[in-house]
Amino acid sequence: MSQALLEVKDASVEFNVQGGSVRALDGVSLNVYPGETVAVVGESGCGKTTLARSVLGLQGLAGGHIVLTGEEVKGTPRRLAERVGMVWQDPYASLNPKWKVGRSVLEAMNLSGKKGDAGAIFKEVGLDPRFVDRYPHQLSGGQRQRVAIGRALALKPPLVICDEPTAALDLSIRAQILNLLKDIQKANGCSFLYISHDLTTVRFLADRVAVMYMGRIVEQGPTEEIFSSPRHPYTAALLESAPSLEKLMHLPEPPVGEVPDPKTRFVGCRFASRCPNAEDLCRSQDPGATVEGDRITFCHFPVKSS
Ligand SMILES: Nc1ncnc2c1ncn2[C@@H]1O[C@H](COP(=O)(O)OP(=O)(O)OP(=O)(O)O)[C@@H](O)[C@H]1O
Ligand SMILES: [Mg+2]
C-alpha cells in the first residue's frame, strides 16, 4: 500500500468539564491514503468534529500523534492550508459576511502569497464566475456551500476534510453537493475525510468507513463490506436505525439502551450497556483489535456473517 497521506496514531483528546473530564478521543488510529474517501460515522458527541479539529491543529492532543503529508501536526502547523482544506457544516461560519465571496475564496492563496483566479475556482465548483462580486447573503445555501468548497480547494490540498457538509442543506441540494465532491476528487485526485451521520451519503461517497462510538473507533473497513456485513453490534444497530425507503413507512425504532455519560471511565467495552451481545467479559475487559484483511473490529463477540 502507498504511503498514508494522513496518519492518526493513538490520538487522545480530553476536555475538562463540570464534574470530571470527557475523553472526546480515546486512542483513535486511522489512516487516509492518497485519492481515497474515508468516512467517519457515529452518533452525536462521539468525537467526529474533535478528530477533524485535531487534524487541523486546532485541538491539541493529550496523547498520540497526527502526521499529515509526512509532517507531524503540532501547535499552529506551517502551510497547513496547502496540505488540508476544510469544509464545515455551515458555510456561513467559514465565509465572512462582509466580504464578497470572490475574496473569501482567495483568502488562503493571498495569505500564502499566491495569485489566484476566483472566477476559475467558481467554475470548478459549478458556480457562475460573475457571482464573485456577491456577498454570502445574496447566494442560496447550496451556492454558499459551493463557495466554501472552492475556498477549501483553492490551494489544491491533497486532503479535504468535510464535516457534515450537506447537513444544513435541503434534501434536493444534497445530491448536487455530493456529486460535486465526487467530480472534484476525479479531477484533482485529492483524498476526503468525510464526517457524517448520514449513512446514505457515506455509502455513496466513501471507499472506507470508520465507525466511532464514544471517542473510539469500534470498526473500520471497506464501505460495502461494513454495510453488507457489519461485525460490531454498534455498527449493526446504526445501520438498523438508518432510514431507508421501506422504513420510511414505519416509525423509527427507538435506539437500544441509553448512551452512557461521556465522563464515564470504562473498564470494558463502552458499548456493553447497550449491546445485545454483551457478556460479563465485555464489562470487565476492553476488546482488542481483530484484523481480517482490510477490516478491523474491536469486539469480543462480533456479529457473525450471514
Ligand atoms: N470545547 C469543548 N469543551 C468541552 N467538551 C467538549 C468540547 N468539544 C467537544 N466536547 C465534548 O467532546 C465530545 C465529542 O464532541 P464532538 O463535537 O467531537 O462530537 P461529534 O461527533 O462531532 O458530534 P456531532 O455529531 O453532534 O457534531 C462530546 O462529549 C462533547 O460534549
Ligand atoms: Mg460534530
Tab-separated table of C-alpha atoms and ligand atoms in Angstrom:
chain	number	residue	atom	x	y	z
A	1	MET	CA	0.000	0.000	0.000
A	2	SER	CA	1.191	3.536	-0.719
A	3	GLN	CA	2.342	5.920	1.988
A	4	ALA	CA	-0.550	7.318	4.057
A	5	LEU	CA	-1.406	10.970	3.478
A	6	LEU	CA	-2.856	11.249	6.956
A	7	GLU	CA	-1.839	9.049	9.860
A	8	VAL	CA	-3.704	9.372	13.133
A	9	LYS	CA	-1.937	7.219	15.717
A	10	ASP	CA	-3.487	6.511	19.083
A	11	ALA	CA	-4.813	10.091	19.345
A	12	SER	CA	-6.427	11.189	22.609
A	13	VAL	CA	-8.165	14.440	23.461
A	14	GLU	CA	-9.561	15.256	26.866
A	15	PHE	CA	-11.850	18.123	27.863
A	16	ASN	CA	-12.302	19.229	31.445
A	17	VAL	CA	-15.977	19.694	32.089
A	18	GLN	CA	-18.010	20.263	35.203
A	19	GLY	CA	-17.891	17.121	37.322
A	20	GLY	CA	-14.942	15.469	35.575
A	21	SER	CA	-13.440	15.139	32.131
A	22	VAL	CA	-14.559	13.809	28.767
A	23	ARG	CA	-12.260	11.778	26.545
A	24	ALA	CA	-13.548	13.037	23.237
A	25	LEU	CA	-10.882	10.920	21.502
A	26	ASP	CA	-9.575	7.895	23.321
A	27	GLY	CA	-6.856	6.148	21.344
A	28	VAL	CA	-8.060	6.778	17.792
A	29	SER	CA	-5.956	5.381	14.943
A	30	LEU	CA	-6.899	5.949	11.330
A	31	ASN	CA	-5.042	6.323	8.028
A	32	VAL	CA	-6.153	8.076	4.866
A	33	TYR	CA	-4.340	7.133	1.648
A	34	PRO	CA	-3.951	9.260	-1.494
A	35	GLY	CA	-7.096	9.572	-3.600
A	36	GLU	CA	-9.478	7.769	-1.247
A	37	THR	CA	-12.526	8.886	0.706
A	38	VAL	CA	-12.693	7.729	4.298
A	39	ALA	CA	-15.931	8.355	6.153
A	40	VAL	CA	-16.189	8.762	9.909
A	41	VAL	CA	-19.653	7.965	11.201
A	42	GLY	CA	-21.240	7.788	14.641
A	43	GLU	CA	-23.813	9.408	16.879
A	44	SER	CA	-23.724	12.977	18.067
A	45	GLY	CA	-20.930	13.548	20.603
A	46	CYS	CA	-18.802	10.542	19.603
A	47	GLY	CA	-15.826	12.768	18.704
A	48	LYS	CA	-16.031	13.311	14.936
A	49	THR	CA	-15.524	17.085	14.954
A	50	THR	CA	-12.839	16.775	17.627
A	51	LEU	CA	-10.971	14.444	15.259
A	52	ALA	CA	-11.295	16.995	12.412
A	53	ARG	CA	-10.120	19.854	14.643
A	54	SER	CA	-7.151	17.797	15.808
A	55	VAL	CA	-6.055	17.102	12.223
A	56	LEU	CA	-6.254	20.845	11.537
A	57	GLY	CA	-4.073	21.603	14.569
A	58	LEU	CA	-6.954	23.484	16.215
A	59	GLN	CA	-7.145	20.969	19.019
A	60	GLY	CA	-4.102	19.778	20.958
A	61	LEU	CA	-3.683	16.086	21.757
A	62	ALA	CA	-3.342	14.643	25.245
A	63	GLY	CA	-1.606	11.661	23.671
A	64	GLY	CA	-0.706	10.117	20.325
A	65	HIS	CA	0.382	11.704	17.033
A	66	ILE	CA	-1.099	13.054	13.848
A	67	VAL	CA	1.100	13.053	10.770
A	68	LEU	CA	-0.105	14.853	7.647
A	69	THR	CA	1.893	14.641	4.398
A	70	GLY	CA	4.848	13.342	6.402
A	71	GLU	CA	4.891	16.191	8.966
A	72	GLU	CA	3.562	15.985	12.487
A	73	VAL	CA	0.631	18.305	13.198
A	74	LYS	CA	1.518	20.269	16.314
A	75	GLY	CA	0.719	23.775	17.564
A	76	THR	CA	-0.009	26.011	14.595
A	77	PRO	CA	1.249	23.914	11.705
A	78	ARG	CA	3.076	25.664	8.882
A	79	ARG	CA	1.485	25.955	5.449
A	80	LEU	CA	-1.439	23.905	6.654
A	81	ALA	CA	-3.898	25.313	4.083
A	82	GLU	CA	-1.700	23.848	1.346
A	83	ARG	CA	-1.904	20.423	2.957
A	84	VAL	CA	-5.512	20.226	4.120
A	85	GLY	CA	-8.749	22.044	3.238
A	86	MET	CA	-11.797	22.176	5.462
A	87	VAL	CA	-15.494	22.308	4.617
A	88	TRP	CA	-17.737	22.884	7.651
A	89	GLN	CA	-21.421	22.090	8.016
A	90	ASP	CA	-22.464	25.732	7.972
A	91	PRO	CA	-20.929	27.689	5.096
A	92	TYR	CA	-21.872	30.938	6.851
A	93	ALA	CA	-19.351	30.066	9.545
A	94	SER	CA	-16.467	29.952	7.059
A	95	LEU	CA	-17.461	32.944	4.907
A	96	ASN	CA	-17.012	36.484	6.140
A	97	PRO	CA	-20.454	38.136	5.685
A	98	LYS	CA	-18.791	41.491	4.945
A	99	TRP	CA	-16.593	40.172	2.136
A	100	LYS	CA	-17.529	39.492	-1.448
A	101	VAL	CA	-17.383	35.713	-1.859
A	102	GLY	CA	-14.668	36.030	-4.506
A	103	ARG	CA	-12.382	37.484	-1.843
A	104	SER	CA	-13.190	34.690	0.640
A	105	VAL	CA	-12.320	32.063	-1.945
A	106	LEU	CA	-8.872	33.573	-2.468
A	107	GLU	CA	-8.072	34.262	1.185
A	108	ALA	CA	-5.845	31.221	1.717
A	109	MET	CA	-3.987	31.920	-1.546
A	110	ASN	CA	-3.404	35.540	-0.609
A	111	LEU	CA	-2.127	34.511	2.815
A	112	SER	CA	0.429	32.225	1.214
A	113	GLY	CA	1.450	34.899	-1.273
A	114	LYS	CA	-0.061	33.204	-4.327
A	115	LYS	CA	-2.143	34.753	-7.070
A	116	GLY	CA	-5.463	33.109	-7.778
A	117	ASP	CA	-8.383	33.458	-10.138
A	118	ALA	CA	-11.660	33.416	-8.187
A	119	GLY	CA	-13.732	33.105	-11.382
A	120	ALA	CA	-11.847	29.947	-12.407
A	121	ILE	CA	-12.375	28.430	-8.947
A	122	PHE	CA	-16.066	29.294	-9.148
A	123	LYS	CA	-16.299	27.444	-12.470
A	124	GLU	CA	-14.628	24.388	-10.910
A	125	VAL	CA	-17.312	24.226	-8.231
A	126	GLY	CA	-20.159	24.807	-10.685
A	127	LEU	CA	-20.826	28.487	-9.936
A	128	ASP	CA	-21.278	31.335	-12.379
A	129	PRO	CA	-17.972	33.296	-12.255
A	130	ARG	CA	-19.999	36.514	-12.107
A	131	PHE	CA	-21.015	35.533	-8.561
A	132	VAL	CA	-17.549	36.515	-7.284
A	133	ASP	CA	-18.882	40.014	-6.596
A	134	ARG	CA	-21.785	38.842	-4.458
A	135	TYR	CA	-21.995	38.701	-0.672
A	136	PRO	CA	-22.828	35.455	1.147
A	137	HIS	CA	-26.410	36.559	1.898
A	138	GLN	CA	-27.015	37.040	-1.833
A	139	LEU	CA	-26.469	33.326	-2.502
A	140	SER	CA	-28.578	30.249	-1.747
A	141	GLY	CA	-27.432	27.703	0.863
A	142	GLY	CA	-26.203	25.320	-1.842
A	143	GLN	CA	-24.326	28.106	-3.641
A	144	ARG	CA	-22.695	29.196	-0.378
A	145	GLN	CA	-21.550	25.639	0.276
A	146	ARG	CA	-20.059	25.573	-3.243
A	147	VAL	CA	-18.142	28.746	-2.376
A	148	ALA	CA	-16.936	27.125	0.873
A	149	ILE	CA	-15.795	24.066	-1.087
A	150	GLY	CA	-13.995	26.311	-3.603
A	151	ARG	CA	-12.308	28.068	-0.700
A	152	ALA	CA	-11.123	24.771	0.809
A	153	LEU	CA	-9.819	23.631	-2.573
A	154	ALA	CA	-8.175	26.837	-3.784
A	155	LEU	CA	-4.659	25.692	-2.881
A	156	LYS	CA	-5.344	22.172	-4.160
A	157	PRO	CA	-4.547	20.468	-0.846
A	158	PRO	CA	-4.129	16.691	-1.078
A	159	LEU	CA	-6.619	16.215	1.800
A	160	VAL	CA	-10.017	17.845	2.289
A	161	ILE	CA	-11.991	17.307	5.479
A	162	CYS	CA	-15.765	17.689	5.174
A	163	ASP	CA	-17.695	17.840	8.473
A	164	GLU	CA	-21.374	17.186	7.722
A	165	PRO	CA	-21.137	19.287	4.532
A	166	THR	CA	-24.740	18.676	3.476
A	167	ALA	CA	-26.492	18.594	6.855
A	168	ALA	CA	-27.651	22.218	6.653
A	169	LEU	CA	-28.898	21.907	3.055
A	170	ASP	CA	-32.250	20.984	1.531
A	171	LEU	CA	-32.530	17.372	0.512
A	172	SER	CA	-32.726	18.319	-3.186
A	173	ILE	CA	-29.400	20.194	-2.999
A	174	ARG	CA	-27.544	17.487	-1.052
A	175	ALA	CA	-27.135	15.166	-4.037
A	176	GLN	CA	-25.698	18.021	-6.127
A	177	ILE	CA	-23.071	18.787	-3.477
A	178	LEU	CA	-22.142	15.107	-3.117
A	179	ASN	CA	-21.795	14.796	-6.877
A	180	LEU	CA	-19.621	17.904	-6.879
A	181	LEU	CA	-17.320	16.333	-4.261
A	182	LYS	CA	-17.056	13.187	-6.391
A	183	ASP	CA	-16.280	15.205	-9.525
A	184	ILE	CA	-13.639	17.238	-7.691
A	185	GLN	CA	-11.966	14.069	-6.493
A	186	LYS	CA	-11.920	12.685	-10.026
A	187	ALA	CA	-10.387	15.908	-11.349
A	188	ASN	CA	-7.897	16.626	-8.524
A	189	GLY	CA	-7.187	13.186	-7.123
A	190	CYS	CA	-7.497	14.557	-3.571
A	191	SER	CA	-8.491	12.482	-0.547
A	192	PHE	CA	-11.538	13.197	1.581
A	193	LEU	CA	-12.090	12.635	5.261
A	194	TYR	CA	-15.858	12.760	5.206
A	195	ILE	CA	-17.671	13.140	8.525
A	196	SER	CA	-21.370	12.395	8.647
A	197	HIS	CA	-24.311	10.885	10.497
A	198	ASP	CA	-25.954	10.184	7.193
A	199	LEU	CA	-25.210	6.622	6.164
A	200	THR	CA	-26.804	7.021	2.736
A	201	THR	CA	-24.324	9.705	1.732
A	202	VAL	CA	-21.479	7.715	3.281
A	203	ARG	CA	-22.326	4.717	1.150
A	204	PHE	CA	-22.425	6.923	-1.931
A	205	LEU	CA	-19.083	8.641	-1.330
A	206	ALA	CA	-16.773	6.587	0.832
A	207	ASP	CA	-14.253	3.889	-0.080
A	208	ARG	CA	-13.726	3.059	3.576
A	209	VAL	CA	-15.697	3.721	6.735
A	210	ALA	CA	-14.614	4.170	10.351
A	211	VAL	CA	-17.406	3.818	12.900
A	212	MET	CA	-16.915	5.822	16.104
A	213	TYR	CA	-18.547	5.324	19.466
A	214	MET	CA	-17.739	7.498	22.494
A	215	GLY	CA	-14.268	8.558	21.455
A	216	ARG	CA	-13.197	5.270	19.940
A	217	ILE	CA	-13.229	3.718	16.504
A	218	VAL	CA	-15.074	0.444	17.048
A	219	GLU	CA	-14.871	-0.847	13.498
A	220	GLN	CA	-13.339	0.161	10.184
A	221	GLY	CA	-13.146	-1.342	6.720
A	222	PRO	CA	-14.222	-1.089	3.076
A	223	THR	CA	-17.639	0.605	2.793
A	224	GLU	CA	-19.516	-2.177	1.050
A	225	GLU	CA	-18.245	-4.811	3.496
A	226	ILE	CA	-19.181	-2.711	6.516
A	227	PHE	CA	-22.648	-2.076	5.108
A	228	SER	CA	-23.316	-5.629	3.958
A	229	SER	CA	-21.845	-7.449	6.955
A	230	PRO	CA	-21.206	-5.234	9.986
A	231	ARG	CA	-19.092	-7.021	12.604
A	232	HIS	CA	-19.558	-4.647	15.525
A	233	PRO	CA	-23.019	-4.736	17.153
A	234	TYR	CA	-22.940	-0.920	17.288
A	235	THR	CA	-22.448	-0.695	13.516
A	236	ALA	CA	-25.290	-3.168	13.080
A	237	ALA	CA	-27.518	-1.003	15.320
A	238	LEU	CA	-26.582	2.159	13.382
A	239	LEU	CA	-27.427	0.519	10.068
A	240	GLU	CA	-30.644	-0.835	11.539
A	241	SER	CA	-31.748	2.628	12.669
A	242	ALA	CA	-30.841	4.348	9.370
A	243	PRO	CA	-33.889	5.419	7.402
A	244	SER	CA	-34.496	3.501	4.207
A	245	LEU	CA	-37.353	3.648	1.733
A	246	GLU	CA	-39.087	0.659	3.310
A	247	LYS	CA	-38.581	2.006	6.830
A	248	LEU	CA	-39.904	5.470	5.979
A	249	MET	CA	-43.332	3.831	6.023
A	250	HIS	CA	-42.877	2.988	9.714
A	251	LEU	CA	-41.992	4.910	12.814
A	252	PRO	CA	-38.268	4.649	13.625
A	253	GLU	CA	-37.208	2.073	16.195
A	254	PRO	CA	-36.095	3.605	19.490
A	255	PRO	CA	-32.321	3.274	19.924
A	256	VAL	CA	-31.186	0.394	22.108
A	257	GLY	CA	-30.400	1.440	25.682
A	258	GLU	CA	-29.071	4.757	26.949
A	259	VAL	CA	-25.889	6.459	25.801
A	260	PRO	CA	-23.637	6.473	28.889
A	261	ASP	CA	-22.459	9.720	30.463
A	262	PRO	CA	-19.401	10.775	28.411
A	263	LYS	CA	-17.494	11.366	31.675
A	264	THR	CA	-17.626	7.638	32.452
A	265	ARG	CA	-14.289	5.819	32.778
A	266	PHE	CA	-14.891	2.457	31.170
A	267	VAL	CA	-13.246	-0.744	32.269
A	268	GLY	CA	-14.596	-2.951	29.498
A	269	CYS	CA	-16.242	-2.194	26.184
A	270	ARG	CA	-18.024	1.160	26.187
A	271	PHE	CA	-20.914	-0.206	24.134
A	272	ALA	CA	-21.604	-3.054	26.594
A	273	SER	CA	-24.525	-1.324	28.355
A	274	ARG	CA	-26.423	-1.062	25.061
A	275	CYS	CA	-25.170	-4.160	23.291
A	276	PRO	CA	-27.432	-7.157	22.641
A	277	ASN	CA	-24.397	-9.494	22.542
A	278	ALA	CA	-22.731	-8.273	25.764
A	279	GLU	CA	-21.491	-10.816	28.294
A	280	ASP	CA	-19.543	-10.451	31.551
A	281	LEU	CA	-16.241	-10.339	29.673
A	282	CYS	CA	-17.402	-7.200	27.813
A	283	ARG	CA	-17.982	-5.350	31.065
A	284	SER	CA	-14.603	-6.317	32.515
A	285	GLN	CA	-12.152	-6.259	29.597
A	286	ASP	CA	-11.575	-3.789	26.816
A	287	PRO	CA	-11.786	-5.644	23.493
A	288	GLY	CA	-8.584	-5.673	21.432
A	289	ALA	CA	-8.407	-5.385	17.645
A	290	THR	CA	-9.490	-8.258	15.435
A	291	VAL	CA	-7.971	-7.831	11.981
A	292	GLU	CA	-9.446	-9.613	8.962
A	293	GLY	CA	-7.901	-8.415	5.702
A	294	ASP	CA	-8.733	-4.693	5.432
A	295	ARG	CA	-11.166	-4.807	8.330
A	296	ILE	CA	-10.527	-4.043	11.984
A	297	THR	CA	-13.128	-4.661	14.689
A	298	PHE	CA	-12.935	-4.063	18.437
A	299	CYS	CA	-15.455	-6.521	19.889
A	300	HIS	CA	-15.370	-9.692	22.000
A	301	PHE	CA	-18.463	-11.142	20.352
A	302	PRO	CA	-18.768	-9.735	16.836
A	303	VAL	CA	-21.828	-10.259	14.686
A	304	LYS	CA	-21.435	-13.415	12.601
A	305	SER	CA	-21.650	-13.078	8.809
A	306	SER	CA	-24.999	-14.256	7.483
B	1	LIG	N1	-14.677	22.527	23.683
B	1	LIG	C1	-15.219	21.509	24.371
B	1	LIG	N2	-15.320	21.553	25.722
B	1	LIG	C2	-15.835	20.527	26.425
B	1	LIG	N3	-16.314	19.402	25.861
B	1	LIG	C3	-16.269	19.310	24.517
B	1	LIG	C4	-15.722	20.357	23.698
B	1	LIG	N4	-15.804	19.981	22.391
B	1	LIG	C5	-16.366	18.761	22.405
B	1	LIG	N5	-16.642	18.345	23.661
B	1	LIG	C6	-17.226	17.057	24.056
B	1	LIG	O1	-16.474	16.051	23.395
B	1	LIG	C7	-17.325	15.024	22.900
B	1	LIG	C8	-17.157	14.914	21.400
B	1	LIG	O2	-17.674	16.079	20.760
B	1	LIG	P1	-17.643	16.300	19.179
B	1	LIG	O3	-18.150	17.671	18.910
B	1	LIG	O4	-16.296	15.958	18.660
B	1	LIG	O5	-18.707	15.223	18.676
B	1	LIG	P2	-19.343	14.988	17.230
B	1	LIG	O6	-19.208	13.513	16.946
B	1	LIG	O7	-18.753	15.922	16.241
B	1	LIG	O8	-20.884	15.330	17.477
B	1	LIG	P3	-21.978	15.922	16.438
B	1	LIG	O9	-22.392	14.767	15.573
B	1	LIG	O10	-23.076	16.391	17.328
B	1	LIG	O11	-21.339	17.035	15.659
B	1	LIG	C9	-18.729	15.379	23.362
B	1	LIG	O12	-18.988	14.707	24.585
B	1	LIG	C10	-18.642	16.877	23.561
B	1	LIG	O13	-19.583	17.305	24.526
B	2	MG	MG	-19.571	17.414	15.025
